[in-house]
């Protein structure tokens, strides 16, 4: 694919991701927010319902709207209004976001579901406390387990589970799946981790699965699948690809940060890549054809930038 394919309308936007907040109630060690806060390079921003309305007016119709980025969406007090606006626009076949399920009460999640959320994704990297302390600092697993069960029973929309697998929780995945199987019926997405340190050209954090560990995880999923009848297990590890088959996210899945600036994707979320182009001011499809975004996309079509190295969707040898 080339950038000209997109510019001439031969590639359609499939998903738009809008970061409604960059604040969070957890301190996950593998998170970009945690890393940059430690370096004094982070500020918590909430997207207001008024700003979202302006952004929404400049978004195209597409398959899905994802209302999260680095932060916890339920910390944005305007989240119900934002979801309702998105639903009432009629632009999206589905509206969702990912939550740690601990930020608000069950009633608050029920309000968001009634406002128009299509389904809710919950992050669960471990339900063993000492492992959770390593991978999702601040998680209280007893509370999380109870909350998942409560939400599964209370919400009128489906719940899915997203489990990010690293070296720290690889050998606990079986126990996590066993506990989830007792809590309800879920689709569980087991996904690779993005090494956020490499986004800032720092040394790798050493948490990412190597090829043998990925093979172990794949074998574990297949072996245990019959043991968990309440779980639909989906392994989302990207397949090996050739040099002409790089990730399509910058062409099909743009990301808009909490201030309304468009960025290439949910990994490269810094506004400087595209020159701080505001989707509150410019329709998304026009914004991506402006000189700096268009140059970035042309360059990406030729070769992945170095910042992509740590991404789970980066090209693999």
mmCIF file of N, CA, C and O in Angstrom, residues 99-141:
data_model
loop_
_atom_site.group_PDB
_atom_site.id
_atom_site.type_symbol
_atom_site.label_atom_id
_atom_site.label_comp_id
_atom_site.label_asym_id
_atom_site.label_seq_id
_atom_site.Cartn_x
_atom_site.Cartn_y
_atom_site.Cartn_z
ATOM 1 N N UNK A 99 -11.540 -0.350 29.673
ATOM 2 C CA UNK A 99 -11.514 0.171 31.039
ATOM 3 C C UNK A 99 -10.841 -0.837 31.961
ATOM 4 O O UNK A 99 -10.839 -2.039 31.691
ATOM 5 N N UNK A 100 -10.287 -0.335 33.077
ATOM 6 C CA UNK A 100 -9.764 -1.264 34.086
ATOM 7 C C UNK A 100 -10.841 -1.711 35.068
ATOM 8 O O UNK A 100 -10.563 -2.494 35.982
ATOM 9 N N UNK A 101 -12.072 -1.200 34.891
ATOM 10 C CA UNK A 101 -13.263 -1.614 35.652
ATOM 11 C C UNK A 101 -13.252 -1.179 37.109
ATOM 12 O O UNK A 101 -14.176 -1.506 37.857
ATOM 13 N N UNK A 102 -12.234 -0.415 37.533
ATOM 14 C CA UNK A 102 -12.100 -0.052 38.942
ATOM 15 C C UNK A 102 -12.290 1.445 39.195
ATOM 16 O O UNK A 102 -12.234 1.875 40.344
ATOM 17 N N UNK A 103 -12.505 2.204 38.124
ATOM 18 C CA UNK A 103 -12.498 3.662 38.266
ATOM 19 C C UNK A 103 -13.800 4.225 38.820
ATOM 20 O O UNK A 103 -13.802 5.305 39.417
ATOM 21 N N UNK A 104 -14.913 3.517 38.595
ATOM 22 C CA UNK A 104 -16.224 4.015 39.021
ATOM 23 C C UNK A 104 -17.088 2.870 39.521
ATOM 24 O O UNK A 104 -16.689 1.704 39.482
ATOM 25 N N UNK A 105 -18.285 3.207 39.950
ATOM 26 C CA UNK A 105 -19.221 2.204 40.450
ATOM 27 C C UNK A 105 -19.859 1.436 39.297
ATOM 28 O O UNK A 105 -19.811 1.869 38.143
ATOM 29 N N UNK A 106 -20.487 0.319 39.626
ATOM 30 C CA UNK A 106 -21.222 -0.432 38.625
ATOM 31 C C UNK A 106 -22.316 0.439 38.016
ATOM 32 O O UNK A 106 -22.567 0.401 36.800
ATOM 33 N N UNK A 107 -22.944 1.261 38.840
ATOM 34 C CA UNK A 107 -23.989 2.157 38.341
ATOM 35 C C UNK A 107 -23.476 3.114 37.281
ATOM 36 O O UNK A 107 -24.179 3.415 36.308
ATOM 37 N N UNK A 108 -22.256 3.611 37.460
ATOM 38 C CA UNK A 108 -21.676 4.525 36.477
ATOM 39 C C UNK A 108 -21.442 3.814 35.148
ATOM 40 O O UNK A 108 -21.669 4.388 34.071
ATOM 41 N N UNK A 109 -20.990 2.571 35.211
ATOM 42 C CA UNK A 109 -20.806 1.802 33.983
ATOM 43 C C UNK A 109 -22.154 1.511 33.326
ATOM 44 O O UNK A 109 -22.270 1.518 32.093
ATOM 45 N N UNK A 110 -23.176 1.282 34.124
ATOM 46 C CA UNK A 110 -24.507 1.050 33.582
ATOM 47 C C UNK A 110 -25.020 2.297 32.864
ATOM 48 O O UNK A 110 -25.625 2.202 31.785
ATOM 49 N N UNK A 111 -24.738 3.465 33.410
ATOM 50 C CA UNK A 111 -25.151 4.719 32.765
ATOM 51 C C UNK A 111 -24.488 4.878 31.400
ATOM 52 O O UNK A 111 -25.125 5.321 30.434
ATOM 53 N N UNK A 112 -23.211 4.541 31.316
ATOM 54 C CA UNK A 112 -22.501 4.654 30.043
ATOM 55 C C UNK A 112 -23.063 3.666 29.022
ATOM 56 O O UNK A 112 -23.224 3.985 27.846
ATOM 57 N N UNK A 113 -23.365 2.454 29.482
ATOM 58 C CA UNK A 113 -23.955 1.469 28.581
ATOM 59 C C UNK A 113 -25.288 1.971 28.035
ATOM 60 O O UNK A 113 -25.557 1.859 26.828
ATOM 61 N N UNK A 114 -26.098 2.546 28.894
ATOM 62 C CA UNK A 114 -27.395 3.056 28.458
ATOM 63 C C UNK A 114 -27.254 4.261 27.539
ATOM 64 O O UNK A 114 -28.134 4.532 26.711
ATOM 65 N N UNK A 115 -26.142 4.983 27.669
ATOM 66 C CA UNK A 115 -25.913 6.157 26.817
ATOM 67 C C UNK A 115 -25.618 5.762 25.373
ATOM 68 O O UNK A 115 -25.741 6.609 24.473
ATOM 69 N N UNK A 116 -25.235 4.500 25.142
ATOM 70 C CA UNK A 116 -25.052 4.069 23.765
ATOM 71 C C UNK A 116 -23.803 3.275 23.470
ATOM 72 O O UNK A 116 -23.478 3.031 22.306
ATOM 73 N N UNK A 117 -23.087 2.820 24.509
ATOM 74 C CA UNK A 117 -21.915 1.981 24.267
ATOM 75 C C UNK A 117 -22.355 0.646 23.667
ATOM 76 O O UNK A 117 -23.344 0.059 24.105
ATOM 77 N N UNK A 118 -21.630 0.170 22.671
ATOM 78 C CA UNK A 118 -21.986 -1.093 22.022
ATOM 79 C C UNK A 118 -21.497 -2.294 22.818
ATOM 80 O O UNK A 118 -22.183 -3.307 22.920
ATOM 81 N N UNK A 119 -20.271 -2.209 23.334
ATOM 82 C CA UNK A 119 -19.735 -3.221 24.239
ATOM 83 C C UNK A 119 -18.617 -2.584 25.041
ATOM 84 O O UNK A 119 -18.073 -1.545 24.676
ATOM 85 N N UNK A 120 -18.296 -3.203 26.169
ATOM 86 C CA UNK A 120 -17.243 -2.719 27.053
ATOM 87 C C UNK A 120 -16.121 -3.734 27.099
ATOM 88 O O UNK A 120 -16.356 -4.931 27.289
ATOM 89 N N UNK A 121 -14.889 -3.268 26.924
ATOM 90 C CA UNK A 121 -13.710 -4.113 27.059
ATOM 91 C C UNK A 121 -13.051 -3.836 28.402
ATOM 92 O O UNK A 121 -12.873 -2.678 28.780
ATOM 93 N N UNK A 122 -12.698 -4.895 29.124
ATOM 94 C CA UNK A 122 -12.053 -4.760 30.431
ATOM 95 C C UNK A 122 -10.637 -5.326 30.351
ATOM 96 O O UNK A 122 -10.418 -6.426 29.851
ATOM 97 N N UNK A 123 -9.681 -4.547 30.854
ATOM 98 C CA UNK A 123 -8.283 -4.998 30.886
ATOM 99 C C UNK A 123 -8.050 -5.895 32.088
ATOM 100 O O UNK A 123 -8.296 -5.483 33.226
ATOM 101 N N UNK A 124 -7.585 -7.101 31.845
ATOM 102 C CA UNK A 124 -7.269 -8.046 32.910
ATOM 103 C C UNK A 124 -5.964 -8.739 32.540
ATOM 104 O O UNK A 124 -5.949 -9.658 31.726
ATOM 105 N N UNK A 125 -4.869 -8.308 33.129
ATOM 106 C CA UNK A 125 -3.585 -8.936 32.828
ATOM 107 C C UNK A 125 -3.245 -10.048 33.817
ATOM 108 O O UNK A 125 -2.415 -10.906 33.527
ATOM 109 N N UNK A 126 -3.882 -10.025 34.983
ATOM 110 C CA UNK A 126 -3.718 -11.103 35.951
ATOM 111 C C UNK A 126 -4.776 -10.954 37.040
ATOM 112 O O UNK A 126 -5.172 -9.841 37.394
ATOM 113 N N UNK A 127 -5.217 -12.093 37.573
ATOM 114 C CA UNK A 127 -6.088 -12.108 38.746
ATOM 115 C C UNK A 127 -5.371 -12.760 39.923
ATOM 116 O O UNK A 127 -6.001 -13.265 40.853
ATOM 117 N N UNK A 128 -4.048 -12.756 39.872
ATOM 118 C CA UNK A 128 -3.190 -13.175 40.979
ATOM 119 C C UNK A 128 -2.513 -11.919 41.509
ATOM 120 O O UNK A 128 -1.837 -11.221 40.750
ATOM 121 N N UNK A 129 -2.677 -11.620 42.804
ATOM 122 C CA UNK A 129 -2.300 -10.301 43.298
ATOM 123 C C UNK A 129 -0.829 -9.963 43.083
ATOM 124 O O UNK A 129 -0.507 -8.860 42.640
ATOM 125 N N UNK A 130 0.087 -10.889 43.378
ATOM 126 C CA UNK A 130 1.495 -10.530 43.249
ATOM 127 C C UNK A 130 1.898 -10.310 41.794
ATOM 128 O O UNK A 130 2.773 -9.482 41.500
ATOM 129 N N UNK A 131 1.242 -11.012 40.863
ATOM 130 C CA UNK A 131 1.509 -10.780 39.443
ATOM 131 C C UNK A 131 0.891 -9.462 39.000
ATOM 132 O O UNK A 131 1.524 -8.670 38.281
ATOM 133 N N UNK A 132 -0.331 -9.204 39.432
ATOM 134 C CA UNK A 132 -0.987 -7.934 39.093
ATOM 135 C C UNK A 132 -0.183 -6.746 39.599
ATOM 136 O O UNK A 132 -0.124 -5.695 38.949
ATOM 137 N N UNK A 133 0.454 -6.891 40.755
ATOM 138 C CA UNK A 133 1.296 -5.810 41.283
ATOM 139 C C UNK A 133 2.438 -5.475 40.338
ATOM 140 O O UNK A 133 2.885 -4.328 40.267
ATOM 141 N N UNK A 134 2.899 -6.480 39.597
ATOM 142 C CA UNK A 134 4.006 -6.262 38.659
ATOM 143 C C UNK A 134 3.536 -5.657 37.346
ATOM 144 O O UNK A 134 4.241 -4.834 36.744
ATOM 145 N N UNK A 135 2.370 -6.076 36.886
ATOM 146 C CA UNK A 135 1.970 -5.695 35.527
ATOM 147 C C UNK A 135 0.929 -4.580 35.481
ATOM 148 O O UNK A 135 0.861 -3.843 34.486
ATOM 149 N N UNK A 136 0.093 -4.450 36.519
ATOM 150 C CA UNK A 136 -0.931 -3.391 36.545
ATOM 151 C C UNK A 136 -1.003 -2.832 37.966
ATOM 152 O O UNK A 136 -1.971 -3.059 38.704
ATOM 153 N N UNK A 137 0.018 -2.074 38.327
ATOM 154 C CA UNK A 137 0.164 -1.577 39.691
ATOM 155 C C UNK A 137 -1.051 -0.756 40.112
ATOM 156 O O UNK A 137 -1.485 0.146 39.399
ATOM 157 N N UNK A 138 -1.575 -1.084 41.279
ATOM 158 C CA UNK A 138 -2.768 -0.425 41.797
ATOM 159 C C UNK A 138 -4.008 -1.274 41.681
ATOM 160 O O UNK A 138 -5.050 -0.956 42.263
ATOM 161 N N UNK A 139 -3.927 -2.380 40.954
ATOM 162 C CA UNK A 139 -5.062 -3.290 40.807
ATOM 163 C C UNK A 139 -5.274 -4.091 42.087
ATOM 164 O O UNK A 139 -4.328 -4.656 42.636
ATOM 165 N N UNK A 140 -6.499 -4.129 42.548
ATOM 166 C CA UNK A 140 -6.897 -4.998 43.653
ATOM 167 C C UNK A 140 -7.685 -6.155 43.045
ATOM 168 O O UNK A 140 -8.836 -5.977 42.638
ATOM 169 N N UNK A 141 -7.062 -7.320 42.965
ATOM 170 C CA UNK A 141 -7.651 -8.388 42.171
ATOM 171 C C UNK A 141 -8.959 -8.919 42.756
ATOM 172 O O UNK A 141 -9.848 -9.337 42.014
#
